[in-house]
């Protein structure tokens, strides 16, 4: 059969679909940006760097660990603190501050067993092995333009982008970096028909109340 019974049911009925987006100051996103910042700094000096870098952040602390093989010479401390500063964490009252937080770095070279499997040998004619495995999925759809993404996630992103603009533009001076949006959309089959619920939560200065 071309369509499963589940696909047929979804395509012909109404249901709610929720997606969330987190801001650059959310701990998960901050950790991603620190890892990305390290990768960018390494690639700027050595495009052939091999980087498996993980980051964890919590109150007053950023921890970076992993395996990196590179000829680049960077200051991990400076990269980490600069990312935290660019996001907007510049005061201990926010939970973490670029200038005062503790930073722990534990970086080793890539395992020689992995390197042996992925290093290119131009004389052997053999295929190069994979250095890691992963599972990803994604698709384009007609819900939104220009994103071509499902409406719930596209709207969640737009809300936080506008919130970030307000924060960096000082339109709202009590906003802090950490925020999250959730949008629930009602679908009829594969067609979005209405926005059911919007939730926006944001970190803010302590002198602001509902």
Tab-separated table of C-alpha atoms in Angstrom:
chain	number	residue	atom	x	y	z
A	1	UNK	CA	0.000	0.000	0.000
A	2	UNK	CA	1.214	3.513	-0.745
A	3	UNK	CA	-0.135	5.019	2.495
A	4	UNK	CA	-0.324	3.374	5.894
A	5	UNK	CA	-3.563	3.495	7.878
A	6	UNK	CA	-1.923	5.986	10.273
A	7	UNK	CA	-1.011	8.342	7.428
A	8	UNK	CA	-4.551	8.154	6.040
A	9	UNK	CA	-6.055	8.987	9.454
A	10	UNK	CA	-3.806	12.001	9.986
A	11	UNK	CA	-4.355	13.300	6.460
A	12	UNK	CA	-8.135	13.249	6.842
A	13	UNK	CA	-8.608	14.488	10.424
A	14	UNK	CA	-7.980	17.467	12.701
A	15	UNK	CA	-5.197	17.462	15.263
A	16	UNK	CA	-2.930	19.813	17.222
A	17	UNK	CA	0.815	20.053	16.617
A	18	UNK	CA	3.182	21.935	18.944
A	19	UNK	CA	6.764	23.070	18.382
A	20	UNK	CA	9.095	25.082	20.571
A	21	UNK	CA	12.055	27.346	19.972
A	22	UNK	CA	14.667	28.494	22.483
A	23	UNK	CA	16.631	31.736	22.457
A	24	UNK	CA	20.388	32.137	22.212
A	25	UNK	CA	20.467	32.580	25.993
A	26	UNK	CA	18.786	29.254	26.750
A	27	UNK	CA	21.355	26.909	28.379
A	28	UNK	CA	21.044	24.313	25.605
A	29	UNK	CA	21.503	26.923	22.878
A	30	UNK	CA	24.318	28.677	24.762
A	31	UNK	CA	26.174	25.366	24.958
A	32	UNK	CA	25.677	24.835	21.215
A	33	UNK	CA	27.058	28.289	20.452
A	34	UNK	CA	30.148	27.715	22.590
A	35	UNK	CA	30.892	24.456	20.765
A	36	UNK	CA	30.267	26.193	17.416
A	37	UNK	CA	32.531	29.076	18.433
A	38	UNK	CA	35.369	26.688	19.206
A	39	UNK	CA	34.853	24.905	15.886
A	40	UNK	CA	34.892	28.197	13.967
A	41	UNK	CA	38.056	29.379	15.737
A	42	UNK	CA	39.847	26.113	14.959
A	43	UNK	CA	38.729	26.041	11.320
A	44	UNK	CA	39.905	29.638	10.858
A	45	UNK	CA	43.473	28.425	11.460
A	46	UNK	CA	43.248	24.791	10.373
A	47	UNK	CA	40.417	23.809	7.978
A	48	UNK	CA	41.319	20.140	8.470
A	49	UNK	CA	40.705	20.159	12.218
A	50	UNK	CA	38.809	17.181	13.619
A	51	UNK	CA	36.547	18.285	16.412
A	52	UNK	CA	34.316	16.336	18.789
A	53	UNK	CA	33.470	19.001	21.344
A	54	UNK	CA	30.744	18.963	23.989
A	55	UNK	CA	29.698	21.851	26.227
A	56	UNK	CA	27.704	22.031	29.456
A	57	UNK	CA	26.658	25.245	31.165
A	58	UNK	CA	25.110	25.818	34.561
A	59	UNK	CA	24.998	28.600	37.124
A	60	UNK	CA	28.397	30.299	37.119
A	61	UNK	CA	30.125	27.515	35.175
A	62	UNK	CA	30.913	26.446	31.608
A	63	UNK	CA	32.512	23.050	30.948
A	64	UNK	CA	34.002	22.066	27.584
A	65	UNK	CA	35.343	18.578	26.936
A	66	UNK	CA	36.086	16.360	23.973
A	67	UNK	CA	38.631	15.128	21.464
A	68	UNK	CA	40.259	17.579	19.049
A	69	UNK	CA	43.057	17.002	16.566
A	70	UNK	CA	44.323	20.220	14.992
A	71	UNK	CA	47.372	22.333	14.237
A	72	UNK	CA	45.491	25.450	15.369
A	73	UNK	CA	46.472	27.241	18.548
A	74	UNK	CA	43.532	29.019	20.175
A	75	UNK	CA	42.618	30.242	23.645
A	76	UNK	CA	39.623	28.137	24.619
A	77	UNK	CA	39.004	30.401	27.604
A	78	UNK	CA	38.774	33.501	25.407
A	79	UNK	CA	36.471	31.840	22.864
A	80	UNK	CA	34.123	30.567	25.571
A	81	UNK	CA	33.935	33.885	27.418
A	82	UNK	CA	33.442	35.861	24.203
A	83	UNK	CA	30.467	33.702	23.197
A	84	UNK	CA	28.878	34.091	26.634
A	85	UNK	CA	29.434	37.851	26.429
A	86	UNK	CA	27.997	38.151	22.906
A	87	UNK	CA	24.823	36.364	24.018
A	88	UNK	CA	24.367	38.985	26.728
A	89	UNK	CA	25.415	37.279	29.943
A	90	UNK	CA	27.447	40.078	31.527
A	91	UNK	CA	26.095	40.162	35.079
A	92	UNK	CA	26.258	37.553	37.847
A	93	UNK	CA	22.592	38.262	38.632
A	94	UNK	CA	21.708	36.588	35.328
A	95	UNK	CA	23.098	33.264	36.565
A	96	UNK	CA	26.328	33.338	34.570
A	97	UNK	CA	28.658	36.159	33.573
A	98	UNK	CA	31.317	36.085	30.868
A	99	UNK	CA	33.943	37.791	33.011
A	100	UNK	CA	33.437	36.015	36.333
A	101	UNK	CA	32.160	32.496	35.568
A	102	UNK	CA	34.374	29.464	36.063
A	103	UNK	CA	35.519	27.780	32.849
A	104	UNK	CA	36.749	24.182	32.756
A	105	UNK	CA	38.362	22.753	29.622
A	106	UNK	CA	39.326	19.102	29.150
A	107	UNK	CA	40.482	18.454	25.582
A	108	UNK	CA	42.430	15.412	24.357
A	109	UNK	CA	43.578	14.404	20.902
A	110	UNK	CA	41.362	12.175	18.811
A	111	UNK	CA	41.623	8.485	19.563
A	112	UNK	CA	44.258	6.873	17.312
A	113	UNK	CA	41.829	4.003	16.658
A	114	UNK	CA	39.325	6.455	15.147
A	115	UNK	CA	42.057	8.281	13.240
A	116	UNK	CA	43.275	5.013	11.755
A	117	UNK	CA	39.813	4.327	10.388
A	118	UNK	CA	39.214	7.748	8.853
A	119	UNK	CA	42.625	9.000	7.739
A	120	UNK	CA	42.882	9.170	3.972
A	121	UNK	CA	45.437	6.968	2.266
A	122	UNK	CA	45.803	8.149	-1.319
A	123	UNK	CA	47.711	5.032	-2.313
A	124	UNK	CA	45.392	2.356	-0.966
A	125	UNK	CA	42.311	3.075	-3.067
A	126	UNK	CA	40.146	2.155	-0.074
A	127	UNK	CA	37.111	4.075	1.060
A	128	UNK	CA	37.497	6.371	4.059
A	129	UNK	CA	35.634	5.262	7.176
A	130	UNK	CA	33.174	7.382	9.148
A	131	UNK	CA	34.423	9.144	12.263
A	132	UNK	CA	31.007	9.098	13.921
A	133	UNK	CA	27.394	8.136	13.387
A	134	UNK	CA	24.234	10.183	13.675
A	135	UNK	CA	20.525	10.169	12.923
A	136	UNK	CA	18.863	13.235	11.408
A	137	UNK	CA	15.583	14.010	9.721
A	138	UNK	CA	14.005	17.043	8.117
A	139	UNK	CA	11.820	18.177	5.265
A	140	UNK	CA	10.496	21.228	3.454
A	141	UNK	CA	6.785	22.012	3.248
A	142	UNK	CA	4.445	24.745	2.003
A	143	UNK	CA	3.197	25.885	5.421
A	144	UNK	CA	5.373	29.012	5.485
A	145	UNK	CA	7.439	31.249	3.246
A	146	UNK	CA	10.305	31.916	2.979
A	147	UNK	CA	11.153	29.289	5.619
A	148	UNK	CA	9.359	26.361	3.923
A	149	UNK	CA	9.080	24.810	7.372
A	150	UNK	CA	6.085	23.565	9.389
A	151	UNK	CA	4.092	26.496	10.757
A	152	UNK	CA	4.528	25.760	14.507
A	153	UNK	CA	8.340	25.854	14.429
A	154	UNK	CA	8.483	28.747	11.950
A	155	UNK	CA	6.231	30.895	14.151
A	156	UNK	CA	8.155	29.922	17.288
A	157	UNK	CA	11.389	31.061	15.624
A	158	UNK	CA	9.823	34.336	14.460
A	159	UNK	CA	8.581	35.171	17.958
A	160	UNK	CA	12.011	34.688	19.502
A	161	UNK	CA	13.749	36.563	16.696
A	162	UNK	CA	11.512	39.533	17.423
A	163	UNK	CA	12.173	39.193	21.157
A	164	UNK	CA	15.930	39.167	20.530
A	165	UNK	CA	15.605	42.282	18.359
A	166	UNK	CA	13.783	44.012	21.209
A	167	UNK	CA	16.470	42.991	23.706
A	168	UNK	CA	19.500	43.959	21.628
A	169	UNK	CA	17.787	47.141	20.436
A	170	UNK	CA	16.987	48.048	24.061
A	171	UNK	CA	13.306	48.431	23.185
A	172	UNK	CA	12.542	46.492	26.371
A	173	UNK	CA	15.300	47.084	28.907
A	174	UNK	CA	14.209	44.418	31.388
A	175	UNK	CA	14.629	41.420	29.069
A	176	UNK	CA	17.337	38.857	29.847
A	177	UNK	CA	18.926	36.363	27.413
A	178	UNK	CA	17.041	33.144	28.299
A	179	UNK	CA	13.617	32.656	26.700
A	180	UNK	CA	11.430	30.026	25.075
A	181	UNK	CA	8.376	30.040	22.822
A	182	UNK	CA	5.836	27.314	22.060
A	183	UNK	CA	3.233	27.503	19.319
A	184	UNK	CA	0.369	25.041	18.876
A	185	UNK	CA	-1.328	24.937	15.480
A	186	UNK	CA	-4.497	23.077	14.535
A	187	UNK	CA	-4.154	21.079	11.335
A	188	UNK	CA	-6.829	19.603	9.121
A	189	UNK	CA	-4.959	16.819	7.426
A	190	UNK	CA	-1.708	18.414	6.318
A	191	UNK	CA	-3.136	21.961	6.176
A	192	UNK	CA	-2.737	24.430	9.083
A	193	UNK	CA	-6.123	26.022	9.797
A	194	UNK	CA	-5.618	28.097	12.950
A	195	UNK	CA	-3.211	28.965	15.748
A	196	UNK	CA	-4.507	27.316	18.912
A	197	UNK	CA	-2.038	28.437	21.607
A	198	UNK	CA	1.051	30.625	21.956
A	199	UNK	CA	3.270	30.440	25.044
A	200	UNK	CA	6.219	32.790	25.568
A	201	UNK	CA	8.385	32.686	28.677
A	202	UNK	CA	11.414	34.878	29.221
A	203	UNK	CA	14.050	35.622	31.804
A	204	UNK	CA	13.723	39.190	33.082
A	205	UNK	CA	15.168	41.585	35.614
A	206	UNK	CA	13.970	40.996	39.196
A	207	UNK	CA	12.172	44.344	39.458
A	208	UNK	CA	9.586	43.343	36.829
A	209	UNK	CA	6.349	41.611	37.839
A	210	UNK	CA	3.371	40.265	35.914
